[in-house]
Amino acid sequence: MAGNMAPYSAAPPAIDERANFDLIRHGHQDLVQAVAFNTYGDRCATGSVDGKIRVFNRHKDGVWRHCDNWGAHAGEILELQWLPPTIYPNLLASLGIEGRFKLWAEDPSAAPGRRFSNRASTSSAPSTRQQHPTNAPYDSPLPGGNPSTSTAASTNPNPKAAFETRNARAPYRSFSMKHVDDSRHTYLALVSSDGGLTVYENTSPDDLADYTQLDELAVCARPARGEETAFRVRFDPNPDVCYTALRAGVPADALSLVVASMDMVRVYRTRDVVTASLGVATAGRQLYLAAEIGGHRGLVRDVAWAPGNIRGYDILATACQDGYVRVFKVMTPAGGGKDKALEEGEGEAPGWGVAEVKKHVRRNAGAAGDDDGGRRGGTAMEAKSGIRVGFDQLRTGGAERRTAMDPAQVRHVVTELSRLDSHRTPVWRVGFDDDGHILGSVGDEGKLLCYRQKPDGTWAKSSELAMMKMKMATP
């Protein structure tokens, strides 16, 4: 027994007392309102109330160094997001308080301090590829080491974004982007202050500076003038639709997103539709309301969609003004006694064997054949014109998309897993890690709380992080 014991059985090993957190001097002249990391976690972008964006790179020695700094918006920056590294060059999206959405492209050949802000002077457009650009070196440390003073001369006074859009009716308040590697298409979702949701798709996979509108609808009634509002939109971060949703009938290429508007949360998915314009039938995709989540006793400040839908269902989390972090489970039962028992917590999940796959393929093939036969038989007149559909959507807020008896709409069941009140103050932000196993939230008290899922499916607090200032006594 003694020979198998570790050599330090009598005394514990020495603990590495080096700092596990990096403190970065961001150099902004005002409060930092938005922070975003890239997929690899080695690039960080910060957005300030003064409208400026700063980008930092983490080098092999573990030191964060300043890369670029430019005035992106005329006012406060609300949100930032890096696009996946499969897109070259690197793209950074931003949204300002003035309601303008901008997409910034990096020029790897430019000198540090002009990589994003000087991109407009180049003629090449952003493109997508499947490899990470390893031949594009990161920046080098700037002279002086202080980002607030060393980049003042190198900042472009009139930077131009690779793509920019705004809403003429109401300013945008939240955005989300998703890139699909298989089709090499990029999608953009925007929510405006009047409750309108607009989804765009890039017209060419190799040109991310040109987008066409995919669909538009109203997610809630227009708020009254002077009323406090809260809007947030997030795409499903998973590369593929959950396998249970596929079996229930959700298309493999369907887009899924969650929208928080005021005190309600809604989940939308896309379905295949046929519209008629000037007597010509055109196939396309349309959003429909898959699930509606209520029960919030205040404004929903943030919403997050968890990665890792291999578990057989999707998980959503919300941050509410009433001080609660709520976690929900979204299921798509295919119907039958097994699925009903599964909703009630009894029985086991239906299998995903060869027989089930063949049945699913035959059902989809039959539906596709019916659609083709219907179009050949002259039933294409049932498709509404694009103008009529647009007016109906804006007038009813998309309610007909939920109530219509359309086989392309799949039933969704939402169950609240946990209601966490550890903050006891209004909660502002929630987010999952890359695996969907850890949930983090930030409240008014300035603490970062982390939660983990227990074996019974509920979530519980696991750790807490807070910044404290301490004065060291002089000896």
GROMACS .gro file of C-alpha atoms in nm:
model
  475
    1MET     CA    1   0.000   0.000   0.000
    2ALA     CA    2   0.276   0.241   0.090
    3GLY     CA    3   0.458   0.177  -0.237
    4ASN     CA    4   0.150   0.283  -0.438
    5MET     CA    5   0.098   0.610  -0.256
    6ALA     CA    6   0.198   0.942  -0.405
    7PRO     CA    7   0.537   1.081  -0.295
    8TYR     CA    8   0.369   1.388  -0.139
    9SER     CA    9   0.121   1.193   0.077
   10ALA     CA   10   0.250   1.356   0.397
   11ALA     CA   11   0.244   1.714   0.267
   12PRO     CA   12   0.013   1.859   0.003
   13PRO     CA   13   0.168   1.988  -0.319
   14ALA     CA   14   0.260   2.352  -0.349
   15ILE     CA   15  -0.020   2.570  -0.482
   16ASP     CA   16   0.051   2.792  -0.778
   17GLU     CA   17  -0.012   3.138  -0.636
   18ARG     CA   18   0.018   3.314  -0.970
   19ALA     CA   19  -0.278   3.522  -1.075
   20ASN     CA   20  -0.544   3.325  -1.264
   21PHE     CA   21  -0.701   3.640  -1.407
   22ASP     CA   22  -0.557   3.902  -1.639
   23LEU     CA   23  -0.625   4.269  -1.573
   24ILE     CA   24  -0.619   4.465  -1.899
   25ARG     CA   25  -0.582   4.841  -1.915
   26HIS     CA   26  -0.846   4.896  -2.181
   27GLY     CA   27  -0.765   5.264  -2.229
   28HIS     CA   28  -1.123   5.380  -2.290
   29GLN     CA   29  -1.213   5.730  -2.178
   30ASP     CA   30  -1.559   5.620  -2.063
   31LEU     CA   31  -1.745   5.317  -1.929
   32VAL     CA   32  -1.708   4.988  -2.116
   33GLN     CA   33  -2.056   4.876  -2.217
   34ALA     CA   34  -1.989   4.570  -2.438
   35VAL     CA   35  -1.723   4.296  -2.441
   36ALA     CA   36  -1.686   4.008  -2.688
   37PHE     CA   37  -1.435   3.723  -2.727
   38ASN     CA   38  -1.371   3.525  -3.041
   39THR     CA   39  -1.412   3.148  -3.071
   40TYR     CA   40  -1.060   3.068  -2.957
   41GLY     CA   41  -1.066   3.314  -2.669
   42ASP     CA   42  -0.745   3.486  -2.783
   43ARG     CA   43  -0.908   3.804  -2.916
   44CYS     CA   44  -1.115   4.049  -2.716
   45ALA     CA   45  -1.315   4.349  -2.836
   46THR     CA   46  -1.445   4.618  -2.602
   47GLY     CA   47  -1.705   4.884  -2.677
   48SER     CA   48  -1.738   5.201  -2.476
   49VAL     CA   49  -1.999   5.467  -2.412
   50ASP     CA   50  -1.782   5.706  -2.612
   51GLY     CA   51  -1.850   5.502  -2.928
   52LYS     CA   52  -1.501   5.357  -2.968
   53ILE     CA   53  -1.400   4.993  -3.014
   54ARG     CA   54  -1.069   4.849  -2.899
   55VAL     CA   55  -0.934   4.507  -2.996
   56PHE     CA   56  -0.679   4.315  -2.790
   57ASN     CA   57  -0.487   3.997  -2.882
   58ARG     CA   58  -0.348   3.739  -2.644
   59HIS     CA   59   0.001   3.632  -2.751
   60LYS     CA   60   0.186   3.307  -2.688
   61ASP     CA   61   0.349   3.453  -2.379
   62GLY     CA   62   0.003   3.505  -2.226
   63VAL     CA   63   0.018   3.884  -2.245
   64TRP     CA   64  -0.274   4.079  -2.388
   65ARG     CA   65  -0.161   4.352  -2.628
   66HIS     CA   66  -0.354   4.626  -2.799
   67CYS     CA   67  -0.430   4.571  -3.168
   68ASP     CA   68  -0.660   4.844  -3.296
   69ASN     CA   69  -0.875   5.135  -3.184
   70TRP     CA   70  -1.130   5.332  -3.384
   71GLY     CA   71  -1.444   5.540  -3.347
   72ALA     CA   72  -1.717   5.303  -3.462
   73HIS     CA   73  -2.036   5.484  -3.360
   74ALA     CA   74  -2.152   5.831  -3.272
   75GLY     CA   75  -2.269   5.721  -2.927
   76GLU     CA   76  -2.282   5.430  -2.685
   77ILE     CA   77  -2.203   5.083  -2.818
   78LEU     CA   78  -2.471   4.834  -2.717
   79GLU     CA   79  -2.344   4.497  -2.846
   80LEU     CA   80  -2.041   4.336  -3.007
   81GLN     CA   81  -1.997   3.994  -3.170
   82TRP     CA   82  -1.711   3.815  -3.345
   83LEU     CA   83  -1.798   3.600  -3.642
   84PRO     CA   84  -1.655   3.244  -3.657
   85PRO     CA   85  -1.290   3.198  -3.760
   86THR     CA   86  -1.400   3.000  -4.067
   87ILE     CA   87  -1.467   3.339  -4.229
   88TYR     CA   88  -1.167   3.521  -4.370
   89PRO     CA   89  -1.080   3.794  -4.295
   90ASN     CA   90  -1.190   3.827  -3.935
   91LEU     CA   91  -1.519   4.013  -3.895
   92LEU     CA   92  -1.649   4.207  -3.595
   93ALA     CA   93  -2.012   4.324  -3.572
   94SER     CA   94  -2.128   4.618  -3.361
   95LEU     CA   95  -2.451   4.801  -3.278
   96GLY     CA   96  -2.468   5.159  -3.153
   97ILE     CA   97  -2.724   5.350  -2.952
   98GLU     CA   98  -2.811   5.547  -3.265
   99GLY     CA   99  -2.951   5.224  -3.414
  100ARG     CA  100  -2.686   5.155  -3.678
  101PHE     CA  101  -2.553   4.804  -3.727
  102LYS     CA  102  -2.200   4.783  -3.868
  103LEU     CA  103  -1.975   4.498  -3.980
  104TRP     CA  104  -1.601   4.559  -3.958
  105ALA     CA  105  -1.350   4.355  -4.161
  106GLU     CA  106  -0.988   4.316  -4.059
  107ASP     CA  107  -0.698   4.375  -4.297
  108PRO     CA  108  -0.422   4.136  -4.180
  109SER     CA  109  -0.163   4.314  -4.393
  110ALA     CA  110  -0.222   4.653  -4.229
  111ALA     CA  111  -0.006   4.788  -3.950
  112PRO     CA  112  -0.125   4.759  -3.589
  113GLY     CA  113  -0.372   5.037  -3.518
  114ARG     CA  114  -0.521   5.033  -3.869
  115ARG     CA  115  -0.634   4.674  -3.914
  116PHE     CA  116  -1.008   4.738  -3.877
  117SER     CA  117  -1.039   5.114  -3.915
  118ASN     CA  118  -0.847   5.126  -4.243
  119ARG     CA  119  -1.017   4.832  -4.410
  120ALA     CA  120  -1.232   5.050  -4.635
  121SER     CA  121  -0.927   5.151  -4.840
  122THR     CA  122  -0.884   4.796  -4.972
  123SER     CA  123  -1.082   4.669  -5.267
  124SER     CA  124  -1.119   4.302  -5.178
  125ALA     CA  125  -1.445   4.192  -5.016
  126PRO     CA  126  -1.470   3.952  -4.722
  127SER     CA  127  -1.499   3.586  -4.813
  128THR     CA  128  -1.554   3.257  -4.636
  129ARG     CA  129  -1.323   2.961  -4.614
  130GLN     CA  130  -1.298   2.646  -4.406
  131GLN     CA  131  -0.950   2.689  -4.257
  132HIS     CA  132  -0.837   2.920  -3.982
  133PRO     CA  133  -0.602   3.187  -4.126
  134THR     CA  134  -0.280   3.076  -3.958
  135ASN     CA  135  -0.068   3.276  -4.199
  136ALA     CA  136  -0.209   3.606  -4.076
  137PRO     CA  137   0.014   3.723  -3.789
  138TYR     CA  138  -0.130   3.907  -3.498
  139ASP     CA  139  -0.020   4.251  -3.399
  140SER     CA  140   0.301   4.348  -3.230
  141PRO     CA  141   0.319   4.555  -2.911
  142LEU     CA  142   0.296   4.925  -2.972
  143PRO     CA  143   0.563   5.165  -2.850
  144GLY     CA  144   0.506   5.294  -2.500
  145GLY     CA  145   0.275   5.008  -2.397
  146ASN     CA  146  -0.015   5.239  -2.306
  147PRO     CA  147  -0.304   5.193  -2.548
  148SER     CA  148  -0.464   5.522  -2.450
  149THR     CA  149  -0.167   5.725  -2.576
  150SER     CA  150   0.024   5.509  -2.823
  151THR     CA  151  -0.262   5.473  -3.077
  152ALA     CA  152  -0.393   5.825  -3.081
  153ALA     CA  153  -0.200   5.913  -3.393
  154SER     CA  154  -0.274   5.584  -3.573
  155THR     CA  155  -0.652   5.586  -3.524
  156ASN     CA  156  -0.847   5.642  -3.845
  157PRO     CA  157  -1.061   5.955  -3.794
  158ASN     CA  158  -1.319   5.845  -4.054
  159PRO     CA  159  -1.343   5.465  -4.047
  160LYS     CA  160  -1.584   5.296  -4.285
  161ALA     CA  161  -1.751   4.964  -4.217
  162ALA     CA  162  -1.766   4.680  -4.470
  163PHE     CA  163  -2.144   4.665  -4.422
  164GLU     CA  164  -2.388   4.902  -4.254
  165THR     CA  165  -2.764   4.915  -4.214
  166ARG     CA  166  -3.028   5.103  -4.017
  167ASN     CA  167  -3.405   5.105  -3.974
  168ALA     CA  168  -3.583   5.415  -4.102
  169ARG     CA  169  -3.882   5.359  -3.870
  170ALA     CA  170  -3.715   5.280  -3.537
  171PRO     CA  171  -3.355   5.229  -3.421
  172TYR     CA  172  -3.221   4.877  -3.377
  173ARG     CA  173  -3.166   4.765  -3.018
  174SER     CA  174  -3.021   4.414  -3.049
  175PHE     CA  175  -2.866   4.186  -3.310
  176SER     CA  176  -2.733   3.835  -3.356
  177MET     CA  177  -2.537   3.671  -3.638
  178LYS     CA  178  -2.496   3.307  -3.736
  179HIS     CA  179  -2.269   3.151  -3.997
  180VAL     CA  180  -2.349   2.807  -4.137
  181ASP     CA  181  -2.032   2.632  -4.250
  182ASP     CA  182  -2.210   2.372  -4.466
  183SER     CA  183  -2.389   2.624  -4.687
  184ARG     CA  184  -2.138   2.905  -4.620
  185HIS     CA  185  -2.428   3.145  -4.563
  186THR     CA  186  -2.443   3.409  -4.293
  187TYR     CA  187  -2.764   3.527  -4.128
  188LEU     CA  188  -2.833   3.849  -3.941
  189ALA     CA  189  -3.125   3.909  -3.701
  190LEU     CA  190  -3.213   4.260  -3.580
  191VAL     CA  191  -3.475   4.379  -3.332
  192SER     CA  192  -3.588   4.742  -3.337
  193SER     CA  193  -3.731   4.955  -3.059
  194ASP     CA  194  -4.085   4.928  -3.204
  195GLY     CA  195  -4.086   4.549  -3.159
  196GLY     CA  196  -3.999   4.458  -3.517
  197LEU     CA  197  -3.781   4.155  -3.597
  198THR     CA  198  -3.594   4.145  -3.928
  199VAL     CA  199  -3.380   3.856  -4.051
  200TYR     CA  200  -3.132   3.899  -4.336
  201GLU     CA  201  -2.936   3.649  -4.544
  202ASN     CA  202  -2.625   3.724  -4.745
  203THR     CA  203  -2.696   3.692  -5.115
  204SER     CA  204  -2.357   3.541  -5.198
  205PRO     CA  205  -2.151   3.315  -4.969
  206ASP     CA  206  -1.835   3.496  -5.080
  207ASP     CA  207  -1.971   3.846  -5.024
  208LEU     CA  208  -2.067   3.923  -4.665
  209ALA     CA  209  -2.125   4.290  -4.745
  210ASP     CA  210  -2.451   4.230  -4.934
  211TYR     CA  211  -2.764   4.106  -4.754
  212THR     CA  212  -3.123   4.046  -4.859
  213GLN     CA  213  -3.424   4.037  -4.630
  214LEU     CA  214  -3.539   3.686  -4.544
  215ASP     CA  215  -3.841   3.771  -4.329
  216GLU     CA  216  -3.988   4.045  -4.111
  217LEU     CA  217  -4.252   4.040  -3.839
  218ALA     CA  218  -4.362   4.215  -3.518
  219VAL     CA  219  -4.269   4.028  -3.199
  220CYS     CA  220  -4.477   4.254  -2.972
  221ALA     CA  221  -4.698   4.559  -2.973
  222ARG     CA  222  -4.527   4.893  -3.021
  223PRO     CA  223  -4.427   5.030  -2.677
  224ALA     CA  224  -4.574   5.360  -2.564
  225ARG     CA  225  -4.366   5.674  -2.586
  226GLY     CA  226  -4.145   5.710  -2.281
  227GLU     CA  227  -4.198   5.349  -2.169
  228GLU     CA  228  -3.893   5.158  -2.054
  229THR     CA  229  -3.810   4.886  -2.303
  230ALA     CA  230  -3.587   4.579  -2.326
  231PHE     CA  231  -3.514   4.376  -2.641
  232ARG     CA  232  -3.271   4.093  -2.709
  233VAL     CA  233  -3.231   3.841  -2.992
  234ARG     CA  234  -3.005   3.536  -3.011
  235PHE     CA  235  -2.959   3.265  -3.273
  236ASP     CA  236  -2.933   2.898  -3.183
  237PRO     CA  237  -2.553   2.850  -3.149
  238ASN     CA  238  -2.567   2.479  -3.232
  239PRO     CA  239  -2.448   2.390  -3.583
  240ASP     CA  240  -2.735   2.144  -3.635
  241VAL     CA  241  -3.096   2.120  -3.525
  242CYS     CA  242  -3.159   1.893  -3.226
  243TYR     CA  243  -3.220   1.533  -3.336
  244THR     CA  244  -3.554   1.517  -3.157
  245ALA     CA  245  -3.666   1.827  -3.347
  246LEU     CA  246  -3.558   1.664  -3.672
  247ARG     CA  247  -3.771   1.361  -3.592
  248ALA     CA  248  -4.064   1.586  -3.507
  249GLY     CA  249  -4.047   1.745  -3.852
  250VAL     CA  250  -3.821   2.050  -3.818
  251PRO     CA  251  -3.615   2.086  -4.139
  252ALA     CA  252  -3.244   2.016  -4.109
  253ASP     CA  253  -3.161   2.363  -4.245
  254ALA     CA  254  -3.415   2.547  -4.028
  255LEU     CA  255  -3.305   2.863  -3.850
  256SER     CA  256  -3.388   2.892  -3.481
  257LEU     CA  257  -3.373   3.206  -3.269
  258VAL     CA  258  -3.507   3.337  -2.940
  259VAL     CA  259  -3.634   3.691  -2.891
  260ALA     CA  260  -3.688   3.867  -2.560
  261SER     CA  261  -3.927   4.160  -2.596
  262MET     CA  262  -4.036   4.347  -2.285
  263ASP     CA  263  -4.155   4.078  -2.040
  264MET     CA  264  -4.206   3.796  -2.292
  265VAL     CA  265  -3.971   3.547  -2.456
  266ARG     CA  266  -4.054   3.386  -2.789
  267VAL     CA  267  -3.885   3.112  -2.988
  268TYR     CA  268  -3.904   3.128  -3.367
  269ARG     CA  269  -3.811   2.874  -3.633
  270THR     CA  270  -3.823   2.886  -4.011
  271ARG     CA  271  -4.044   2.676  -4.236
  272ASP     CA  272  -4.053   2.634  -4.614
  273VAL     CA  273  -4.326   2.836  -4.785
  274VAL     CA  274  -4.436   2.925  -5.138
  275THR     CA  275  -4.536   3.282  -5.217
  276ALA     CA  276  -4.686   3.418  -5.537
  277SER     CA  277  -4.573   3.750  -5.678
  278LEU     CA  278  -4.711   3.874  -6.012
  279GLY     CA  279  -4.841   3.526  -6.083
  280VAL     CA  280  -4.504   3.358  -6.025
  281ALA     CA  281  -4.467   3.110  -5.736
  282THR     CA  282  -4.143   3.144  -5.543
  283ALA     CA  283  -4.011   2.908  -5.276
  284GLY     CA  284  -3.871   3.064  -4.961
  285ARG     CA  285  -3.854   3.045  -4.584
  286GLN     CA  286  -4.070   3.213  -4.324
  287LEU     CA  287  -4.049   3.249  -3.948
  288TYR     CA  288  -4.322   3.104  -3.729
  289LEU     CA  289  -4.379   3.126  -3.356
  290ALA     CA  290  -4.268   2.793  -3.212
  291ALA     CA  291  -4.299   2.865  -2.838
  292GLU     CA  292  -4.393   3.150  -2.607
  293ILE     CA  293  -4.245   3.179  -2.257
  294GLY     CA  294  -4.417   3.395  -1.998
  295GLY     CA  295  -4.414   3.425  -1.622
  296HIS     CA  296  -4.160   3.707  -1.598
  297ARG     CA  297  -4.258   3.981  -1.354
  298GLY     CA  298  -4.041   4.245  -1.512
  299LEU     CA  299  -3.843   4.332  -1.820
  300VAL     CA  300  -3.631   4.052  -1.963
  301ARG     CA  301  -3.287   4.210  -1.995
  302ASP     CA  302  -3.105   3.921  -2.159
  303VAL     CA  303  -3.160   3.574  -2.301
  304ALA     CA  304  -2.919   3.293  -2.390
  305TRP     CA  305  -2.945   2.972  -2.591
  306ALA     CA  306  -2.724   2.689  -2.462
  307PRO     CA  307  -2.495   2.493  -2.696
  308GLY     CA  308  -2.492   2.115  -2.678
  309ASN     CA  309  -2.836   2.007  -2.799
  310ILE     CA  310  -2.708   1.650  -2.822
  311ARG     CA  311  -2.886   1.609  -2.488
  312GLY     CA  312  -3.211   1.575  -2.684
  313TYR     CA  313  -3.365   1.913  -2.601
  314ASP     CA  314  -3.274   2.281  -2.604
  315ILE     CA  315  -3.206   2.494  -2.297
  316LEU     CA  316  -3.278   2.866  -2.267
  317ALA     CA  317  -3.193   3.107  -1.986
  318THR     CA  318  -3.332   3.453  -1.915
  319ALA     CA  319  -3.219   3.745  -1.700
  320CYS     CA  320  -3.513   3.936  -1.558
  321GLN     CA  321  -3.554   4.268  -1.384
  322ASP     CA  322  -3.739   4.092  -1.101
  323GLY     CA  323  -3.408   3.942  -0.982
  324TYR     CA  324  -3.455   3.586  -1.112
  325VAL     CA  325  -3.250   3.381  -1.354
  326ARG     CA  326  -3.487   3.134  -1.518
  327VAL     CA  327  -3.380   2.821  -1.706
  328PHE     CA  328  -3.620   2.654  -1.950
  329LYS     CA  329  -3.622   2.328  -2.143
  330VAL     CA  330  -3.767   2.332  -2.496
  331MET     CA  331  -3.877   1.996  -2.637
  332THR     CA  332  -4.029   1.898  -2.970
  333PRO     CA  333  -4.237   1.582  -2.915
  334ALA     CA  334  -4.317   1.390  -3.231
  335GLY     CA  335  -4.656   1.280  -3.094
  336GLY     CA  336  -4.787   0.959  -2.947
  337GLY     CA  337  -4.805   0.807  -2.604
  338LYS     CA  338  -4.430   0.786  -2.554
  339ASP     CA  339  -4.384   1.158  -2.611
  340LYS     CA  340  -4.675   1.244  -2.384
  341ALA     CA  341  -4.527   1.033  -2.108
  342LEU     CA  342  -4.189   1.194  -2.168
  343GLU     CA  343  -4.341   1.541  -2.123
  344GLU     CA  344  -4.486   1.433  -1.790
  345GLY     CA  345  -4.147   1.299  -1.677
  346GLU     CA  346  -4.234   0.931  -1.718
  347GLY     CA  347  -4.081   0.671  -1.947
  348GLU     CA  348  -3.775   0.697  -2.165
  349ALA     CA  349  -3.696   0.906  -2.469
  350PRO     CA  350  -3.801   0.751  -2.801
  351GLY     CA  351  -3.519   0.583  -2.990
  352TRP     CA  352  -3.331   0.716  -3.288
  353GLY     CA  353  -3.276   0.383  -3.461
  354VAL     CA  354  -3.277   0.282  -3.825
  355ALA     CA  355  -3.652   0.226  -3.830
  356GLU     CA  356  -3.721   0.572  -3.693
  357VAL     CA  357  -3.485   0.730  -3.945
  358LYS     CA  358  -3.647   0.549  -4.238
  359LYS     CA  359  -3.992   0.649  -4.114
  360HIS     CA  360  -3.881   1.012  -4.086
  361VAL     CA  361  -3.731   1.008  -4.438
  362ARG     CA  362  -4.047   0.851  -4.587
  363ARG     CA  363  -4.266   1.109  -4.412
  364ASN     CA  364  -4.059   1.399  -4.545
  365ALA     CA  365  -4.044   1.247  -4.892
  366GLY     CA  366  -4.422   1.205  -4.892
  367ALA     CA  367  -4.474   1.563  -4.781
  368ALA     CA  368  -4.239   1.684  -5.054
  369GLY     CA  369  -4.426   1.474  -5.312
  370ASP     CA  370  -4.759   1.618  -5.198
  371ASP     CA  371  -4.621   1.968  -5.232
  372ASP     CA  372  -4.492   1.899  -5.583
  373GLY     CA  373  -4.817   1.734  -5.683
  374GLY     CA  374  -5.015   2.019  -5.539
  375ARG     CA  375  -4.818   2.271  -5.735
  376ARG     CA  376  -4.859   2.067  -6.053
  377GLY     CA  377  -5.229   2.030  -5.984
  378GLY     CA  378  -5.287   2.404  -5.970
  379THR     CA  379  -5.300   2.461  -5.594
  380ALA     CA  380  -5.028   2.722  -5.608
  381MET     CA  381  -5.304   2.983  -5.594
  382GLU     CA  382  -5.327   2.915  -5.220
  383ALA     CA  383  -4.998   3.101  -5.172
  384LYS     CA  384  -5.050   3.460  -5.066
  385SER     CA  385  -4.879   3.748  -5.240
  386GLY     CA  386  -4.575   3.899  -5.075
  387ILE     CA  387  -4.749   4.235  -5.021
  388ARG     CA  388  -5.053   4.075  -4.853
  389VAL     CA  389  -4.835   3.859  -4.628
  390GLY     CA  390  -4.630   4.161  -4.526
  391PHE     CA  391  -4.936   4.362  -4.424
  392ASP     CA  392  -5.082   4.068  -4.232
  393GLN     CA  393  -4.760   4.013  -4.040
  394LEU     CA  394  -4.723   4.375  -3.935
  395ARG     CA  395  -5.090   4.405  -3.836
  396THR     CA  396  -5.124   4.086  -3.630
  397GLY     CA  397  -4.770   4.060  -3.494
  398GLY     CA  398  -4.720   3.716  -3.648
  399ALA     CA  399  -5.007   3.555  -3.453
  400GLU     CA  400  -5.145   3.382  -3.764
  401ARG     CA  401  -4.817   3.199  -3.801
  402ARG     CA  402  -4.882   3.019  -3.473
  403THR     CA  403  -5.253   2.946  -3.509
  404ALA     CA  404  -5.257   2.842  -3.875
  405MET     CA  405  -5.302   2.469  -3.929
  406ASP     CA  406  -4.980   2.424  -4.122
  407PRO     CA  407  -4.802   2.086  -4.112
  408ALA     CA  408  -4.469   2.267  -4.140
  409GLN     CA  409  -4.520   2.411  -3.791
  410VAL     CA  410  -4.392   2.176  -3.523
  411ARG     CA  411  -4.535   2.170  -3.171
  412HIS     CA  412  -4.291   2.282  -2.899
  413VAL     CA  413  -4.325   2.221  -2.526
  414VAL     CA  414  -4.154   2.453  -2.276
  415THR     CA  415  -4.080   2.349  -1.917
  416GLU     CA  416  -3.923   2.566  -1.649
  417LEU     CA  417  -3.629   2.380  -1.496
  418SER     CA  418  -3.509   2.631  -1.235
  419ARG     CA  419  -3.582   2.975  -1.098
  420LEU     CA  420  -3.266   3.111  -0.936
  421ASP     CA  421  -3.272   3.414  -0.705
  422SER     CA  422  -2.909   3.416  -0.588
  423HIS     CA  423  -2.854   3.776  -0.699
  424ARG     CA  424  -3.151   3.927  -0.511
  425THR     CA  425  -3.105   4.228  -0.737
  426PRO     CA  426  -3.207   4.293  -1.099
  427VAL     CA  427  -3.015   4.064  -1.336
  428TRP     CA  428  -2.866   4.214  -1.651
  429ARG     CA  429  -2.672   3.944  -1.834
  430VAL     CA  430  -2.677   3.565  -1.875
  431GLY     CA  431  -2.462   3.337  -2.086
  432PHE     CA  432  -2.355   2.975  -2.130
  433ASP     CA  433  -2.007   2.836  -2.184
  434ASP     CA  434  -1.913   2.667  -2.511
  435ASP     CA  435  -2.040   2.328  -2.393
  436GLY     CA  436  -2.361   2.448  -2.233
  437HIS     CA  437  -2.265   2.300  -1.896
  438ILE     CA  438  -2.204   2.624  -1.705
  439LEU     CA  439  -2.442   2.919  -1.686
  440GLY     CA  440  -2.321   3.261  -1.576
  441SER     CA  441  -2.517   3.569  -1.473
  442VAL     CA  442  -2.438   3.925  -1.362
  443GLY     CA  443  -2.662   4.145  -1.149
  444ASP     CA  444  -2.675   4.494  -1.005
  445GLU     CA  445  -2.445   4.396  -0.718
  446GLY     CA  446  -2.159   4.340  -0.964
  447LYS     CA  447  -2.106   3.969  -0.895
  448LEU     CA  448  -2.063   3.694  -1.150
  449LEU     CA  449  -2.254   3.384  -1.041
  450CYS     CA  450  -2.205   3.046  -1.208
  451TYR     CA  451  -2.455   2.760  -1.209
  452ARG     CA  452  -2.434   2.393  -1.304
  453GLN     CA  453  -2.700   2.140  -1.390
  454LYS     CA  454  -2.769   1.870  -1.131
  455PRO     CA  455  -2.847   1.504  -1.212
  456ASP     CA  456  -3.220   1.570  -1.172
  457GLY     CA  457  -3.206   1.834  -1.448
  458THR     CA  458  -3.237   2.143  -1.228
  459TRP     CA  459  -2.968   2.409  -1.199
  460ALA     CA  460  -2.793   2.527  -0.882
  461LYS     CA  461  -2.531   2.785  -0.792
  462SER     CA  462  -2.176   2.647  -0.807
  463SER     CA  463  -1.943   2.947  -0.770
  464GLU     CA  464  -1.927   3.321  -0.722
  465LEU     CA  465  -1.682   3.582  -0.844
  466ALA     CA  466  -1.654   3.941  -0.724
  467MET     CA  467  -1.393   4.214  -0.754
  468MET     CA  468  -1.278   4.366  -0.426
  469LYS     CA  469  -1.044   4.655  -0.350
  470MET     CA  470  -0.816   4.599  -0.055
  471LYS     CA  471  -0.563   4.823   0.112
  472MET     CA  472  -0.239   4.663   0.215
  473ALA     CA  473  -0.117   4.774   0.560
  474THR     CA  474   0.236   4.911   0.563
  475PRO     CA  475   0.477   4.717   0.787
   0.00000   0.00000   0.00000
